[in-house]
Amino acid sequence: MSQDTPQRVDFWFDPLCPWAWITSRWIHEVGQHRALDVHWHVMSLSVLNEDKDVPENYRKMIKEGWGPVRICIAAEQKYGPEVLGRLYTEIGTRRHHDRAEFGPEMYREALTAAGLDPDLAAAADSTDYDEAVRASHKDGIDRVGEEVGTPVIEVEGSAFFGPVITPIPRGDQALKLFDGVVAAASVDGFFELKRTRTRDPIFT
């Protein structure tokens, strides 16, 4: 691939997940310095955990996670997948930086800021979009395998869960990490590199 050819990155996100949000902002940072062709896709922690035995407080949280992924799918169906990146940015900024609760007001604000029809906020309560949510989620999981969460990224034809990072890498650190991910993706048979998280998400 020449230096002038954008590097394709496929990114599966759930607006509910703070770790996915940080990773997505890292990808945005890399895109400030490198030519990237980022394709955004919906993933759902609600789908991922629906049959799992999880604590009640977490179950309540993932139940509310249906709303934003339904809205993302509704926007994708109406406008095309190219709107997902900016809609995710608007929802994620309100959720993770402004600490806004998911709900009709937040959804309408995010849709309006993304230049999309605010009436799509009604999709949050509609099961009409669930089949498409599940299909997009399955696409990501099929590429990376089981026992993972969000985010999922695919580069160089290889998909991984992660990277899980905090705070958001900037400048040279962002590029070094990206080059490392691309290098790992180029090695046939590379599967996992992991250590215990010792920090909460930092959104700066």
XYZ file of C-alpha atoms in Angstrom:
204
model
C 0.000 0.000 0.000
C 1.430 3.391 -0.982
C 1.700 6.257 1.484
C -0.997 8.094 -0.463
C -3.505 5.244 -0.133
C -5.688 5.589 2.977
C -5.373 2.711 5.436
C -8.721 1.015 5.932
C -9.872 0.564 9.528
C -13.174 -1.091 10.432
C -14.394 -0.182 13.912
C -17.295 -1.786 15.830
C -18.594 0.379 18.668
C -21.311 0.563 21.266
C -22.000 4.133 22.476
C -22.544 2.674 25.944
C -18.919 1.572 26.357
C -16.391 4.093 27.738
C -13.455 1.960 26.600
C -14.722 1.865 23.025
C -15.116 5.633 23.184
C -11.479 6.151 24.193
C -10.280 3.803 21.446
C -12.421 5.622 18.894
C -10.903 8.967 19.889
C -7.452 7.410 19.457
C -8.430 6.425 15.909
C -9.578 10.018 15.330
C -6.216 11.227 16.627
C -4.336 8.923 14.261
C -6.512 10.225 11.449
C -5.203 13.731 12.104
C -1.724 12.555 11.096
C -2.287 9.604 8.774
C -4.590 8.914 5.851
C -7.237 6.570 7.272
C -10.397 5.220 5.692
C -12.494 4.443 8.781
C -15.684 2.412 8.453
C -17.872 2.533 11.555
C -20.151 -0.340 12.560
C -22.600 -0.954 15.386
C -21.857 -3.519 18.073
C -24.094 -4.133 21.082
C -23.197 -4.999 24.665
C -26.906 -5.598 25.154
C -26.787 -8.379 22.576
C -23.446 -9.660 23.821
C -24.652 -10.062 27.407
C -28.336 -10.904 26.977
C -27.901 -14.592 27.856
C -25.111 -14.150 30.404
C -25.340 -14.166 34.189
C -24.275 -10.610 35.010
C -24.845 -8.434 38.123
C -28.225 -6.698 38.281
C -26.743 -3.188 38.112
C -24.854 -4.126 34.938
C -27.942 -5.761 33.476
C -29.865 -2.507 34.007
C -27.115 -0.584 32.235
C -27.010 -2.874 29.209
C -30.798 -2.774 28.973
C -30.625 0.973 28.367
C -27.932 0.327 25.769
C -30.548 -0.727 23.209
C -31.630 2.872 22.611
C -28.457 4.371 21.125
C -27.599 1.373 18.924
C -31.117 1.349 17.494
C -30.766 5.043 16.663
C -27.416 4.438 14.991
C -28.916 1.685 12.854
C -31.928 3.866 12.003
C -29.598 6.648 10.880
C -27.492 4.204 8.865
C -30.582 2.873 7.107
C -31.857 6.355 6.271
C -28.615 8.069 5.297
C -26.004 5.357 4.724
C -23.093 4.081 6.838
C -21.028 7.227 6.295
C -23.095 9.048 8.956
C -22.250 6.622 11.758
C -18.922 8.190 12.653
C -20.253 11.666 13.255
C -23.384 10.434 15.031
C -21.256 8.287 17.347
C -19.109 11.348 18.071
C -22.153 13.405 19.052
C -23.711 10.683 21.219
C -20.390 9.726 22.793
C -19.391 13.292 23.612
C -22.650 13.837 25.463
C -22.513 10.487 27.233
C -18.874 10.269 28.234
C -17.716 13.885 28.470
C -20.904 15.691 29.468
C -22.230 12.755 31.552
C -25.657 13.084 29.959
C -28.116 10.245 30.433
C -29.428 8.359 27.441
C -32.910 9.602 26.634
C -35.045 11.430 24.064
C -33.576 14.877 24.723
C -29.998 13.680 24.435
C -30.746 11.654 21.320
C -32.454 14.562 19.579
C -29.588 16.908 20.432
C -27.007 14.440 19.118
C -28.925 13.771 15.913
C -29.406 17.478 15.270
C -25.723 18.206 15.905
C -24.809 15.429 13.461
C -27.026 17.020 10.801
C -29.558 14.193 10.936
C -33.315 14.024 11.446
C -33.971 14.463 15.187
C -37.158 12.419 14.843
C -34.937 9.350 14.544
C -34.777 9.544 18.343
C -38.005 7.551 18.329
C -36.035 4.543 17.074
C -34.669 4.080 20.597
C -37.932 2.454 21.674
C -38.584 0.477 18.500
C -37.680 -3.177 18.106
C -37.913 -2.746 14.329
C -34.160 -2.173 14.227
C -33.092 -5.067 16.442
C -32.520 -7.533 13.626
C -30.118 -5.116 11.947
C -28.396 -4.407 15.278
C -27.861 -8.121 15.756
C -26.583 -8.558 12.197
C -24.018 -5.766 12.547
C -22.950 -7.107 15.937
C -22.603 -10.628 14.529
C -20.458 -9.371 11.671
C -17.939 -7.972 14.148
C -18.002 -11.024 16.406
C -17.641 -13.408 13.473
C -14.431 -11.626 12.499
C -12.843 -11.555 15.936
C -14.283 -14.624 17.693
C -16.072 -15.220 20.966
C -15.373 -14.029 24.528
C -14.626 -10.444 23.535
C -16.353 -7.109 23.980
C -16.230 -3.714 22.364
C -14.364 -2.158 20.677
C -13.459 -4.437 17.809
C -11.181 -3.110 15.094
C -10.024 -4.692 11.866
C -6.838 -3.678 10.048
C -4.851 -5.521 7.404
C -7.588 -8.151 7.241
C -7.219 -9.101 10.913
C -9.736 -8.200 13.614
C -8.963 -7.718 17.303
C -10.771 -6.800 20.500
C -9.247 -3.526 21.602
C -6.882 -1.929 22.038
C -8.170 -1.094 25.513
C -6.365 2.096 26.524
C -6.572 5.101 28.819
C -6.069 8.004 28.551
C -6.448 8.767 24.848
C -3.006 8.545 23.206
C -2.031 11.721 21.393
C 0.581 12.678 18.821
C 3.528 10.330 18.473
C 2.133 7.936 21.095
C -1.060 7.518 19.080
C 0.927 6.755 15.941
C 3.252 4.320 17.708
C 0.291 2.384 19.036
C -1.358 2.316 15.627
C 1.816 1.072 13.977
C 2.020 -1.634 16.638
C -1.536 -2.762 15.981
C -0.874 -2.875 12.236
C 2.329 -4.834 12.849
C 0.485 -7.354 15.046
C -2.221 -7.715 12.409
C 0.417 -8.612 9.832
C 1.640 -11.626 11.836
C -0.290 -14.764 11.008
C -1.284 -16.545 14.193
C -1.054 -13.529 16.531
C -4.033 -13.745 18.901
C -3.649 -12.026 22.240
C -1.620 -9.562 24.304
C -3.172 -8.540 27.612
C -2.618 -7.255 31.133
C -4.892 -6.296 34.029
C -6.463 -2.831 33.850
C -5.382 -0.624 36.756
C -7.098 2.647 35.769
C -10.632 3.812 35.144
C -11.419 5.400 31.772
C -9.901 8.864 31.319
C -11.546 10.881 28.551
C -8.883 13.523 27.939
